[in-house]
mmCIF file of C-alpha atoms and ligand atoms in Angstrom:
data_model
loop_
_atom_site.group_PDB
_atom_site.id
_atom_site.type_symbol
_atom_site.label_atom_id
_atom_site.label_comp_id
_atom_site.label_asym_id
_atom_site.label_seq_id
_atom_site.Cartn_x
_atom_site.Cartn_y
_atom_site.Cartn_z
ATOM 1 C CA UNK A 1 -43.543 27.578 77.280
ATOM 2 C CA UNK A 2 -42.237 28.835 80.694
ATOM 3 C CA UNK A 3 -44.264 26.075 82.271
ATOM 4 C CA UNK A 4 -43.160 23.346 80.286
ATOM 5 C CA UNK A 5 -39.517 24.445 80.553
ATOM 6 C CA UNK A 6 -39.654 24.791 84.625
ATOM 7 C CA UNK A 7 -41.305 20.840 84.151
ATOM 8 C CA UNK A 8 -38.182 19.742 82.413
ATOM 9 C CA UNK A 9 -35.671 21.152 84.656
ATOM 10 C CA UNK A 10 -37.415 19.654 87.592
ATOM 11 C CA UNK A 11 -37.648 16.140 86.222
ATOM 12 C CA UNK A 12 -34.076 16.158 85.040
ATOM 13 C CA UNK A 13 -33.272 17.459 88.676
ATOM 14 C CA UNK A 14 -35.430 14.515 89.790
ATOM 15 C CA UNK A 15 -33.932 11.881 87.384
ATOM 16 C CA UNK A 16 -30.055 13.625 88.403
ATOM 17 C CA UNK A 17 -30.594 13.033 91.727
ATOM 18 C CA UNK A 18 -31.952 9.213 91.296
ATOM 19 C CA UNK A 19 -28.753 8.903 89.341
ATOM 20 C CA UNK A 20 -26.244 9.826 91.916
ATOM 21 C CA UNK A 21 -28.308 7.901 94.858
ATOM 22 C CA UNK A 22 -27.557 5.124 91.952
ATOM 23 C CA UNK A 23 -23.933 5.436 91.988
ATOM 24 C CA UNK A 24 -23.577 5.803 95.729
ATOM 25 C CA UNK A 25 -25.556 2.583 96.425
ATOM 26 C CA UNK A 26 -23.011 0.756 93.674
ATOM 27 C CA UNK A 27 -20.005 2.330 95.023
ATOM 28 C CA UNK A 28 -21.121 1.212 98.905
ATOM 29 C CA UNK A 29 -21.603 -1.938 98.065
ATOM 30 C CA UNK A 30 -18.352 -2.649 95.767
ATOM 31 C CA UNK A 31 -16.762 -0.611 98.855
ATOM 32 C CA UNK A 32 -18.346 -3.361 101.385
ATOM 33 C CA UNK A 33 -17.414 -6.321 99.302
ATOM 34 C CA UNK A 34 -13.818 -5.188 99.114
ATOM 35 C CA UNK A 35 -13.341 -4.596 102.623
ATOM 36 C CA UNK A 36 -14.895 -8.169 103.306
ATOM 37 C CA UNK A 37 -13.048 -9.720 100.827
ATOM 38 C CA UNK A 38 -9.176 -9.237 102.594
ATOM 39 C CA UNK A 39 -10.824 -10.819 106.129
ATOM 40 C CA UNK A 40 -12.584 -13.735 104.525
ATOM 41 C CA UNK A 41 -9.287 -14.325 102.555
ATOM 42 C CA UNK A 42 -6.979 -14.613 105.734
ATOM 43 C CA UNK A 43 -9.831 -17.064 107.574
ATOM 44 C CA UNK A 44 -9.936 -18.818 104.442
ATOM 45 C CA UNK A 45 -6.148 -19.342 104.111
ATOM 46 C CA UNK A 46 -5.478 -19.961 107.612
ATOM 47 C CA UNK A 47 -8.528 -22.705 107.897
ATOM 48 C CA UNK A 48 -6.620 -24.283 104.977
ATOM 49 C CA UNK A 49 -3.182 -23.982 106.607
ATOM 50 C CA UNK A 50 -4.804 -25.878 109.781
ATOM 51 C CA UNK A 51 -6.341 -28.139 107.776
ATOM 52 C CA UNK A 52 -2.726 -29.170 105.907
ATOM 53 C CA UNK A 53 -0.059 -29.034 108.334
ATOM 54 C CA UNK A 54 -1.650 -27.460 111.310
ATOM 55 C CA UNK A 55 -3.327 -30.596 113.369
ATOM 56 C CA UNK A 56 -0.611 -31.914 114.641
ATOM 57 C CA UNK A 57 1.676 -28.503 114.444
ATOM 58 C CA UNK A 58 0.965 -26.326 118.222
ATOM 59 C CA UNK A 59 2.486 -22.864 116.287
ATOM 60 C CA UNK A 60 0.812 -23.357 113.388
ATOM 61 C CA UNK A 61 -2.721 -24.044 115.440
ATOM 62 C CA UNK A 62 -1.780 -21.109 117.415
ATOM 63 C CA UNK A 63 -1.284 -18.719 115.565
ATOM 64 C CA UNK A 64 -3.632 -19.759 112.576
ATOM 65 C CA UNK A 65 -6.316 -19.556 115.976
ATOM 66 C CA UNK A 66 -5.005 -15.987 116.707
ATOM 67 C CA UNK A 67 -5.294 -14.828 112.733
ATOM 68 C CA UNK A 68 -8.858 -16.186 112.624
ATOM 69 C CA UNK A 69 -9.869 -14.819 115.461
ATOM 70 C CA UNK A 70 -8.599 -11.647 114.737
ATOM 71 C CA UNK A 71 -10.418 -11.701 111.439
ATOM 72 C CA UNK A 72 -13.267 -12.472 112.511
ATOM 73 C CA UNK A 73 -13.306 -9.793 114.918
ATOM 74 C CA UNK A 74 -12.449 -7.279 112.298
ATOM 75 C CA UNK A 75 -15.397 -8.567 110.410
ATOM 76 C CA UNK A 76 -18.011 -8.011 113.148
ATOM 77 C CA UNK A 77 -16.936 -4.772 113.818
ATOM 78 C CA UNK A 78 -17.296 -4.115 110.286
ATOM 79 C CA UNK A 79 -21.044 -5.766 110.278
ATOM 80 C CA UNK A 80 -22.300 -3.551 113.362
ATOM 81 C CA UNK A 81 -20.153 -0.346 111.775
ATOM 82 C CA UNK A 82 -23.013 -0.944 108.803
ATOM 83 C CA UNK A 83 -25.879 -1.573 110.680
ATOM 84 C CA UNK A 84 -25.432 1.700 112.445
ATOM 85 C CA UNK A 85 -25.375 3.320 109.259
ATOM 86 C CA UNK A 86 -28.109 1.755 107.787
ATOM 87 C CA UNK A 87 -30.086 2.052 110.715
ATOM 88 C CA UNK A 88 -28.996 6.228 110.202
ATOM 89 C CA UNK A 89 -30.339 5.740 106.683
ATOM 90 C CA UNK A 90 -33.555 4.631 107.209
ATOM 91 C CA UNK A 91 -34.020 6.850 110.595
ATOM 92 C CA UNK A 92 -33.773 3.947 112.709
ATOM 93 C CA UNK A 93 -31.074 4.016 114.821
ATOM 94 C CA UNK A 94 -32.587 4.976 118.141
ATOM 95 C CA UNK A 95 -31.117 7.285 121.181
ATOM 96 C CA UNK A 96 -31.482 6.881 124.743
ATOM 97 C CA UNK A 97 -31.826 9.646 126.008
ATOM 98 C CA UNK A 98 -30.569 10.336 129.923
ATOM 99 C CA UNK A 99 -29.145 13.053 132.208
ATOM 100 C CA UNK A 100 -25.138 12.562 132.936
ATOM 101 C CA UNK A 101 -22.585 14.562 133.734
ATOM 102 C CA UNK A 102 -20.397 14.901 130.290
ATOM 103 C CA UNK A 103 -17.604 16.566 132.222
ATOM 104 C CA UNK A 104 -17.118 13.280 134.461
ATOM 105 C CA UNK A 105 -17.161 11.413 130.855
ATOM 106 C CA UNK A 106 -14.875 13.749 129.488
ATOM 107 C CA UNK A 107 -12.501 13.230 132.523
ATOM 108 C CA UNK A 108 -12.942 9.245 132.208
ATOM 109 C CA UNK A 109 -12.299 9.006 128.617
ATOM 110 C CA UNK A 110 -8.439 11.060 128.908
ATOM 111 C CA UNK A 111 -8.218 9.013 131.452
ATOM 112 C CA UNK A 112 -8.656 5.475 129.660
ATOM 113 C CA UNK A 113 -6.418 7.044 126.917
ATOM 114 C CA UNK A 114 -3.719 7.491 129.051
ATOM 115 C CA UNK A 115 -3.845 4.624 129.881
ATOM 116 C CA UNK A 116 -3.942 2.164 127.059
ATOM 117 C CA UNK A 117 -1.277 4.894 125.380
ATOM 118 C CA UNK A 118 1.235 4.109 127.543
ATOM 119 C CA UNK A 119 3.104 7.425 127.803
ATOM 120 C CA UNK A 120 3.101 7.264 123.959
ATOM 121 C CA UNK A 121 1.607 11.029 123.599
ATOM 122 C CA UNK A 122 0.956 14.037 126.074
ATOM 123 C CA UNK A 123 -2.816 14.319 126.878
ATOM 124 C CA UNK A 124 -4.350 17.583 127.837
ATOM 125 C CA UNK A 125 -7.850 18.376 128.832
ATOM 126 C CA UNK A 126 -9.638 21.795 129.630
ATOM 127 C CA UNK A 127 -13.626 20.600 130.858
ATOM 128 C CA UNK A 128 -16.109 22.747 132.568
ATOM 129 C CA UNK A 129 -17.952 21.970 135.665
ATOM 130 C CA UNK A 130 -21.298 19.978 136.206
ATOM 131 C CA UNK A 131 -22.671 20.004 132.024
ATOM 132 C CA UNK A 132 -25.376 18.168 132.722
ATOM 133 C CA UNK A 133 -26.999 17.070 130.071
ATOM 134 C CA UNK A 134 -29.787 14.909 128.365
ATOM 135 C CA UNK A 135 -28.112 12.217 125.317
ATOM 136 C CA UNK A 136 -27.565 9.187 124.644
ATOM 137 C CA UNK A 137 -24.718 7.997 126.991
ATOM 138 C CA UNK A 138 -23.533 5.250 125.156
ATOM 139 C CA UNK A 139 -23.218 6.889 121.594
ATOM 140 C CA UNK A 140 -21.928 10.487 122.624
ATOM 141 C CA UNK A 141 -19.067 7.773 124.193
ATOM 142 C CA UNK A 142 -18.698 6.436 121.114
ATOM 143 C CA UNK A 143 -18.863 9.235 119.403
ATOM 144 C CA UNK A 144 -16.023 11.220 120.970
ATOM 145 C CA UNK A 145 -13.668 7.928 121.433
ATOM 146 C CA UNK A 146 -14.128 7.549 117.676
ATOM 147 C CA UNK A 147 -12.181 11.391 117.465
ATOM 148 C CA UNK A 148 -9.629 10.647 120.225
ATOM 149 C CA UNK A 149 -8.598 7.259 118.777
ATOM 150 C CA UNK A 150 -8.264 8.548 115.384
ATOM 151 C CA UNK A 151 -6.114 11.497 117.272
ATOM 152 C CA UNK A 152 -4.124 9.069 118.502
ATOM 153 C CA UNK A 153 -3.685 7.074 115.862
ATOM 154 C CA UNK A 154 -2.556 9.934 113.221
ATOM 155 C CA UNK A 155 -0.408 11.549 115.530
ATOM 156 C CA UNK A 156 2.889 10.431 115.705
ATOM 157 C CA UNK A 157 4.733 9.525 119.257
ATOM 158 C CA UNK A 158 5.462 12.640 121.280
ATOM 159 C CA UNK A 159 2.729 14.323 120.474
ATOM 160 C CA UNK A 160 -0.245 16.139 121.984
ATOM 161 C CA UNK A 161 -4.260 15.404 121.905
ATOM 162 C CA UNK A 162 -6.635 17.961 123.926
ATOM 163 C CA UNK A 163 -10.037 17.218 124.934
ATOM 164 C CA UNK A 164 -11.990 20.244 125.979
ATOM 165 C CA UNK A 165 -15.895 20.728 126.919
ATOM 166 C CA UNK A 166 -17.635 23.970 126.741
ATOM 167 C CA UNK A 167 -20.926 24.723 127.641
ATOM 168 C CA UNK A 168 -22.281 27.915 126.246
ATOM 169 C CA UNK A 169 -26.013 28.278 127.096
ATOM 170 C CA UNK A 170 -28.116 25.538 125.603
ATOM 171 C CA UNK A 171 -24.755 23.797 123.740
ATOM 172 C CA UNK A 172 -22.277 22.261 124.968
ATOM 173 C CA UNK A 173 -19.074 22.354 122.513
ATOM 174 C CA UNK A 174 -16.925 18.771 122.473
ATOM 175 C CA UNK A 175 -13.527 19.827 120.648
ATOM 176 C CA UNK A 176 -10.674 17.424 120.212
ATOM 177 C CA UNK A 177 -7.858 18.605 118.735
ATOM 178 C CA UNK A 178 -4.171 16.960 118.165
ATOM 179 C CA UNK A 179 -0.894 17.942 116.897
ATOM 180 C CA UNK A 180 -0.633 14.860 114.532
ATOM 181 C CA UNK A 181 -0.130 14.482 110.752
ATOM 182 C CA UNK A 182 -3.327 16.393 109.816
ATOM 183 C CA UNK A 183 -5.577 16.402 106.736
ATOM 184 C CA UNK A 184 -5.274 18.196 103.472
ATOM 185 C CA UNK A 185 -7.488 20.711 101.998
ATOM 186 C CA UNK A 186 -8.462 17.955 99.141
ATOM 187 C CA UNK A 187 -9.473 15.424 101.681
ATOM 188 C CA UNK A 188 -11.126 17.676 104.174
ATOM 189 C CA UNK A 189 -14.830 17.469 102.284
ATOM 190 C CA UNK A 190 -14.495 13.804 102.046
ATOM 191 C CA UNK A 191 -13.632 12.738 105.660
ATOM 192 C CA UNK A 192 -16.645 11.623 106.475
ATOM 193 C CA UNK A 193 -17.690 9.483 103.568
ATOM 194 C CA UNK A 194 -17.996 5.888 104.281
ATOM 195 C CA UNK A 195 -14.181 4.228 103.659
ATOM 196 C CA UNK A 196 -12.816 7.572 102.506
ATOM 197 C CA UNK A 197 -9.640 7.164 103.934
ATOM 198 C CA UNK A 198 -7.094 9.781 103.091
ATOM 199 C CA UNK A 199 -4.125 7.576 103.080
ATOM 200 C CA UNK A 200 -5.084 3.653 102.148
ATOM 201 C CA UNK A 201 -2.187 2.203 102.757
ATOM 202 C CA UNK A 202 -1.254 3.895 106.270
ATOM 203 C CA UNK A 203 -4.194 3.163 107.033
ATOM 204 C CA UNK A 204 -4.576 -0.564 106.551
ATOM 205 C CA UNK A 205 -2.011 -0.767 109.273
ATOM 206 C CA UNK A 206 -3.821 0.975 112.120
ATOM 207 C CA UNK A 207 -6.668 -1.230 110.754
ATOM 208 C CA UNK A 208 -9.244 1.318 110.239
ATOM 209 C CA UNK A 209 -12.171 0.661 107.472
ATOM 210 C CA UNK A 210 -13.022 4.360 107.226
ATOM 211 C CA UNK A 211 -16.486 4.421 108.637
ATOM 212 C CA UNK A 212 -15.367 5.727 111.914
ATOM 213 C CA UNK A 213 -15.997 9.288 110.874
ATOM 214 C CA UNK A 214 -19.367 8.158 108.918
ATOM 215 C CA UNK A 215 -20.896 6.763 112.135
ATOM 216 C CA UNK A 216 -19.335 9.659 114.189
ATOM 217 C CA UNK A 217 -21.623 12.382 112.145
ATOM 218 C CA UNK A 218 -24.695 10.476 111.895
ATOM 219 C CA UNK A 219 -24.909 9.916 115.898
ATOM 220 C CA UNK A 220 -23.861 13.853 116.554
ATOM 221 C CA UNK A 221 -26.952 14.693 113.275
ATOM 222 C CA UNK A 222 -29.014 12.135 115.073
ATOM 223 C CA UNK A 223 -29.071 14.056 118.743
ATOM 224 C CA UNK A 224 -29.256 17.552 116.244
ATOM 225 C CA UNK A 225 -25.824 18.335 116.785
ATOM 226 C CA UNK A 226 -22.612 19.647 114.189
ATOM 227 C CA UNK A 227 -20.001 19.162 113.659
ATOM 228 C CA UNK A 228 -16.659 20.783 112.420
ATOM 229 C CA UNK A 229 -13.338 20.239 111.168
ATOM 230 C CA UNK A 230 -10.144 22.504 110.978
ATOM 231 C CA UNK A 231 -6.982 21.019 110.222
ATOM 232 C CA UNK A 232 -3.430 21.729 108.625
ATOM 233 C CA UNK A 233 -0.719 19.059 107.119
ATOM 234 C CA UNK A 234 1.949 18.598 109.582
ATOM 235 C CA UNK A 235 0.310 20.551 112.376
ATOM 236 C CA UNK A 236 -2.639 18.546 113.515
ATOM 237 C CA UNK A 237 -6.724 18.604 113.172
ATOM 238 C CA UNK A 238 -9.190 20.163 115.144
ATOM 239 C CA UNK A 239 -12.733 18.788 115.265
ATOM 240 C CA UNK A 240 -15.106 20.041 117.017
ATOM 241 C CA UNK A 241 -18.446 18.729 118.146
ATOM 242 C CA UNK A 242 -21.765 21.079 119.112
ATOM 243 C CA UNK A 243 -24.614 19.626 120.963
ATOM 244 C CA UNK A 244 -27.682 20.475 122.382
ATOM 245 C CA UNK A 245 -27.356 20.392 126.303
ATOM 246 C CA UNK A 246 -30.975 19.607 126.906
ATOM 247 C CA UNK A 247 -33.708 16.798 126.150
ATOM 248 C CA UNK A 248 -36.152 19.591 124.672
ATOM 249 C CA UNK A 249 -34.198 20.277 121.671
ATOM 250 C CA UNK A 250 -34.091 16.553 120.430
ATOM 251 C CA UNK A 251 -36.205 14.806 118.844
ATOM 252 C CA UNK A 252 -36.590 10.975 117.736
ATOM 253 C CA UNK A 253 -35.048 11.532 114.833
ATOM 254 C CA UNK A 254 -32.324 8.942 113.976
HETATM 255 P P1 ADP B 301 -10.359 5.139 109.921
HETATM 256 O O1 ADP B 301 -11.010 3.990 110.604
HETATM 257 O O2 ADP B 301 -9.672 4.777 108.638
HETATM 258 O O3 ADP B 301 -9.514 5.957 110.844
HETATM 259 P P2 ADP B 301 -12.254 7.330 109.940
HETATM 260 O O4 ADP B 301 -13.581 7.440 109.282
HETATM 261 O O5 ADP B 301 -12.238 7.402 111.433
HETATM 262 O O6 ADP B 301 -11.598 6.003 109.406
HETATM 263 O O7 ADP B 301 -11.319 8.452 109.345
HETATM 264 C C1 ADP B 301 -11.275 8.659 107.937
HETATM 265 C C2 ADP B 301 -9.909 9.179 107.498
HETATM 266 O O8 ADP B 301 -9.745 10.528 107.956
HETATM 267 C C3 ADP B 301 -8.742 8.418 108.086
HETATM 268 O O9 ADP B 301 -8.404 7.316 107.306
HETATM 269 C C4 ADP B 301 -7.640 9.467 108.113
HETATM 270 O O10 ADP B 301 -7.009 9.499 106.849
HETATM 271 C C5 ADP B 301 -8.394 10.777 108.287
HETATM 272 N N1 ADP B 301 -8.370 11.270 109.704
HETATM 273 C C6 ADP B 301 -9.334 11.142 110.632
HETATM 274 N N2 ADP B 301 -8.995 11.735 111.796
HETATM 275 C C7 ADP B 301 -7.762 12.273 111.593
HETATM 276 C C8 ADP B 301 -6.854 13.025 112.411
HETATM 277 N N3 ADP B 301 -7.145 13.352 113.664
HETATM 278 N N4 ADP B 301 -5.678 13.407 111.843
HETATM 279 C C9 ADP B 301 -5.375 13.094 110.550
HETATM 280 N N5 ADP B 301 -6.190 12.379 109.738
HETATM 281 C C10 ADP B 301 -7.371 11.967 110.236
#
């Protein structure tokens, strides 16, 4: 009786969990279609606006050129956003390993926000020495741009973003914090769903699709790492990123 009883549970664990994987593959790809479906409009519309009035009409071919190619741009960043998941998914997505500096990446990275912020927020950075460590260059860039642009972007002018790097031991810890809008307690254990977005329509106009966060975790999970997330409305966020320092500890895991 016992037996037959731990047999049920199990399959209607079993058939629960084939369920949910159900819904999630439904919801991604309504969520996919409806992000597609706003860029394809525009390029649709302005291709028809060219075709109309626009031949013989220099603003018109202008700026229907600009909308298009804006679009389109959107949409390939979208395409290679969902590759990179997938590839996550199916443990495909492959690291690089190599030894850099992260402090002199850390130190490059405020310094190309600065830059292309144009004095619109205070940046602050407290980096060790010499962290030398053994990661995929390319994607730990990525990965921590991902954090500073969304600091940027939900922190209104005047304020503050900090980058700091930490190595204790084998780790090293990544934090970026900001003194922006912040995230609520009922959005906190969604952030890093694929298009969760806390805020749709705010966030159509900084032009995000919500899979910045998605892609950040599964590159930090890929090279073993955590990640964490503290953050109060109307005070800022905190997130902070813990990897392993050296090429030992990782494996080809995607
Ligand atoms: P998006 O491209 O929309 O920014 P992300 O996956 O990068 O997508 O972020 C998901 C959502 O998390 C954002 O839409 C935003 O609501 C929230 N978020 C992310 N980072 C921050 C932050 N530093 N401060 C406040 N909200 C944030």
């Amino acid at each position: 009786e016992y037996e037959l009883k731990d047999l049920a549970n199990t399959f209607n664990d079993m058939i629960e969990r084939i369920r949910l994987d159900y819904v999630k593959q439904k919801r991604f790809v309504s969520d996919v279609s409806h992000e597609l479906r706003t860029p394809i409009s525009i390029v649709n519309g302005y291709a028809r606006m060219l075709d109309r009035w626009g031949k013989s009409d220099p603003e018109i071919l202008e700026e229907s050129i600009e909308a298009i190619k804006g679009e389109s741009k959107n949409m390939q960043v979208l395409v290679e956003n969902l590759l990179t998941l997938v590839r996550s998914d199916n443990q495909t997505l492959e690291f690089e390993r190599e030894k850099f500096l992260l402090d002199e990446m850390g130190l490059e990275l405020i310094k190309d926000c600065r830059l292309i912020d144009e004095g619109k927020h205070t940046f602050e950075s407290h980096i060790d020495a010499s962290i030398e460590v053994c990661l995929d260059y390319s994607k730990v860039m990525q990965t921590i741009r991902i954090f500073l642009d969304n600091a940027i972007k939900y922190t209104p002018e005047g304020g503050k973003v900090s980058l700091d790097m930490t190595q204790l031991g084998q780790l090293v810890e990544i934090s970026i914090s900001d003194t922006g809008i912040g995230i609520s307690k009922n959005d906190l254990p969604h952030l890093f769903e694929r298009f969760y977005r806390s805020d749709e329509s705010r966030t159509r106009e900084t032009g995000g699709h919500g899979l910045g966060l998605a892609i950040a975790k599964a590159m930090i999970i890929g090279q073993k790492g955590i990640i964490r997330v503290k953050s109060k409305i109307n005070e800022g966020s905190t997130f902070v990123i813990t990897l392993p320092i050296s090429c030992d500890e990782l494996r080809d895991k995607g």
